[in-house]
């Protein structure tokens, strides 16, 4: 994309209500625009990041055998009356009446609907386990929306649901999801630590929140640094083997990790001092086993191995896709702007033409740009070098290819790594190779 | 995907309210499930088709320089009051109040919002032309939803909006969109003929509907067969050159095409008899130039070349993405089921293992499946051959790779083309090559 043509309206001044870095930077960099309180339009560069996050989530969910479908945004109140949640859910639920006076709602989550869809389709234990997910816009009518996409009202969530014949199988489903989540967050370039969360009346230990470490996080977190050091992408886990899943799960839960709400000083004291990490975290995911709560209340059963009917055990597994974009920025920015991890950046690199009109600069920039124009942002604007440097830093492209007249004559460019500020003068081929364009 | 694991609940019996072929077939093949009146969940195979359609639309919109963003589903009533449409829009608009009593609505279209977003970002004629689009769920509260996704309430639409400094430039934008649409429909494997449509108070000839030819179409259509014979994909049109665009536009509009509402017997009589085509059509797209209607009413201006402010000329351009899935099926099915065009099929081919448990069959099927497991549907179920043949026909995969014990021993399979019924016995390599998997 040529920046002179791109619809990426950067802002010099941001609204005073933007209190946190990610909100300010997303507005300043032209990634989002608020259209109503807590409701945002995603401008082209912002949408590219959102899609990159979504695709990583999708690939890792598919990798554990979860199947993607898409449920609608609007649901009938009838469905929620069957589970008993229609009256229990508070004012965060957006309730709607259609032209015939029928009660609808904008889905804040999908346990009821997926249970209903599952129940209509699956009749036998032989078709289990099943894990189904979708990535869809949700609405929660927050009383005071704030922090940009971090606490918006219309937000994009991936929610998955597992169905199993027994508690033991449901535990395996839960562990597969935990692995999938750890892989997702690692690929997104953030460290998200799983913390034990409340299970409410369900009991047990099968509820974890995943918190991205960032100084502006809403919760205090305490954890063993051993958790940070794991490479989940290269760890061999056989997802079809309960023993392999259990071994993996013990690695995770065998190390101390807790939010301030659940912090246990006695257990904390047992973590070697050099491995104690304290900080703040932003919740970006939650996995939860809740047994037969919905299948039983909604009367969904399958025929079991002995011919008797049974209510499948369920779990639900959420990732805040739009929220993650804010969380990634909170975890990865500096005074100059955003520092995108390579995996989610809207473009792999920016090409900065320091002297548009100079024949050597124009030619070299065009040559680089045409190598992969859909993944490069070419700043071909008739602007001063300083403006281009600042905007590239603000937009946070992982690499900047700086093309000035002196280097261009010799076919050389300056390659800057946004995260470290490191600059090297290299040939075009070398630059493309380092950026990952061959 | 292995069919034994896939969440694709086929139905033997369909609800009696499913009156048309596409609705019945989408339910029977397990592509969708109704969750409320006129609101559907897209099951995995249905979602794959929807994404394929969406991606073709996206690629062809990007190809003419349109930029994708994403506007939210909910809009503030305030915005629609500025254009004067809030009160004018009928009961199809779903009106909502949030917890603070503020009026929202579920967007049925986005002229107001895009004009507002554009106006906040673009201040100079130098940044024009701009074409912006999004692919988002819309809601129209149809009084009597029917025909499945063809007239649903929550539906997926691609809507694009162009902004130009002058009428002449707006005409060029309109023509680029017409080309993009003709390419989209051709790639989707359907023929959609553009027909002049009403322009209302705007006047002029810049309003066209695109109708997919299908016997169940809602409108009668009359057109010159010369329009069917064009290959828009190979036609060279220079989208930056007004003369090239005009020449293209004359090719389209120079041939007779009209719905029954606009049919002109005198003009029809001038079409050579052998080229007269009559039939029925389903509207799947609409392009429309409407001048400064929204920019003027909403007070959106840019600085023109002479320093004076001007209201940009706009057009809007819609494709019914979810509706297209129904239209494609209406245009392409037989008694056995769906016949997917290659470009939108959920899977490229089905592998039919006629004797699971037979060592040669299992081995050969696995070998084929592993060549491209994400694009093949492997029917590994323990079912009779007849069931597998019927289900493969119903689901409409473009190719069927039939693996029986006799052929398998010699490394041969029977390859069936769904559209023609043609069968040939070939080697695995030959089959994969014909399917397009190398």
mmCIF file of C-alpha atoms in Angstrom, chain A residues 71-98 102-113 137-141, chain B residues 35-36 39 73-74 94 96-97 106 139 153-154:
data_model
loop_
_atom_site.group_PDB
_atom_site.id
_atom_site.type_symbol
_atom_site.label_atom_id
_atom_site.label_comp_id
_atom_site.label_asym_id
_atom_site.label_seq_id
_atom_site.Cartn_x
_atom_site.Cartn_y
_atom_site.Cartn_z
ATOM 1 C CA UNK A 71 -23.466 -18.139 14.974
ATOM 2 C CA UNK A 72 -25.447 -14.958 14.399
ATOM 3 C CA UNK A 73 -25.106 -11.835 16.529
ATOM 4 C CA UNK A 74 -28.797 -11.750 17.481
ATOM 5 C CA UNK A 75 -30.376 -14.496 19.552
ATOM 6 C CA UNK A 76 -33.910 -15.198 20.654
ATOM 7 C CA UNK A 77 -34.776 -14.539 24.287
ATOM 8 C CA UNK A 78 -36.595 -17.884 24.237
ATOM 9 C CA UNK A 79 -33.273 -19.719 24.119
ATOM 10 C CA UNK A 80 -31.986 -17.938 27.201
ATOM 11 C CA UNK A 81 -35.213 -18.587 29.071
ATOM 12 C CA UNK A 82 -34.584 -22.307 28.598
ATOM 13 C CA UNK A 83 -31.287 -22.089 30.478
ATOM 14 C CA UNK A 84 -32.702 -19.680 33.052
ATOM 15 C CA UNK A 85 -30.149 -16.985 32.249
ATOM 16 C CA UNK A 86 -32.479 -14.501 30.533
ATOM 17 C CA UNK A 87 -33.700 -13.017 33.785
ATOM 18 C CA UNK A 88 -30.446 -13.612 35.659
ATOM 19 C CA UNK A 89 -28.253 -11.691 33.208
ATOM 20 C CA UNK A 90 -27.883 -8.061 34.209
ATOM 21 C CA UNK A 91 -28.170 -4.811 32.283
ATOM 22 C CA UNK A 92 -25.030 -5.675 30.274
ATOM 23 C CA UNK A 93 -27.318 -7.722 28.046
ATOM 24 C CA UNK A 94 -28.693 -5.637 25.198
ATOM 25 C CA UNK A 95 -32.347 -6.584 24.933
ATOM 26 C CA UNK A 96 -34.198 -5.879 21.694
ATOM 27 C CA UNK A 97 -37.727 -6.208 20.391
ATOM 28 C CA UNK A 98 -38.358 -6.859 16.713
ATOM 29 C CA UNK A 102 -40.624 -10.700 19.846
ATOM 30 C CA UNK A 103 -37.754 -10.508 22.323
ATOM 31 C CA UNK A 104 -34.263 -10.772 20.900
ATOM 32 C CA UNK A 105 -30.882 -9.976 22.385
ATOM 33 C CA UNK A 106 -27.429 -9.167 21.046
ATOM 34 C CA UNK A 107 -25.399 -12.188 22.129
ATOM 35 C CA UNK A 108 -22.887 -11.487 24.909
ATOM 36 C CA UNK A 109 -21.841 -15.160 24.744
ATOM 37 C CA UNK A 110 -23.161 -18.345 23.147
ATOM 38 C CA UNK A 111 -23.499 -21.239 25.605
ATOM 39 C CA UNK A 112 -27.241 -21.542 25.030
ATOM 40 C CA UNK A 113 -27.119 -21.339 21.262
ATOM 41 C CA UNK A 137 -19.033 -9.769 17.294
ATOM 42 C CA UNK A 138 -20.563 -9.687 20.744
ATOM 43 C CA UNK A 139 -22.177 -6.900 22.697
ATOM 44 C CA UNK A 140 -22.011 -6.110 26.387
ATOM 45 C CA UNK A 141 -23.668 -2.903 27.410
ATOM 46 C CA UNK B 35 -31.768 -20.077 15.123
ATOM 47 C CA UNK B 36 -34.661 -17.556 14.966
ATOM 48 C CA UNK B 39 -31.597 -15.692 11.391
ATOM 49 C CA UNK B 73 -23.075 -3.573 13.378
ATOM 50 C CA UNK B 74 -24.693 -1.083 15.756
ATOM 51 C CA UNK B 94 -34.248 -2.612 13.947
ATOM 52 C CA UNK B 96 -32.676 -0.454 19.909
ATOM 53 C CA UNK B 97 -32.285 1.397 23.193
ATOM 54 C CA UNK B 106 -28.664 -2.403 13.822
ATOM 55 C CA UNK B 139 -30.075 -6.529 9.772
ATOM 56 C CA UNK B 153 -33.040 -10.799 8.534
ATOM 57 C CA UNK B 154 -29.393 -10.981 9.632
#
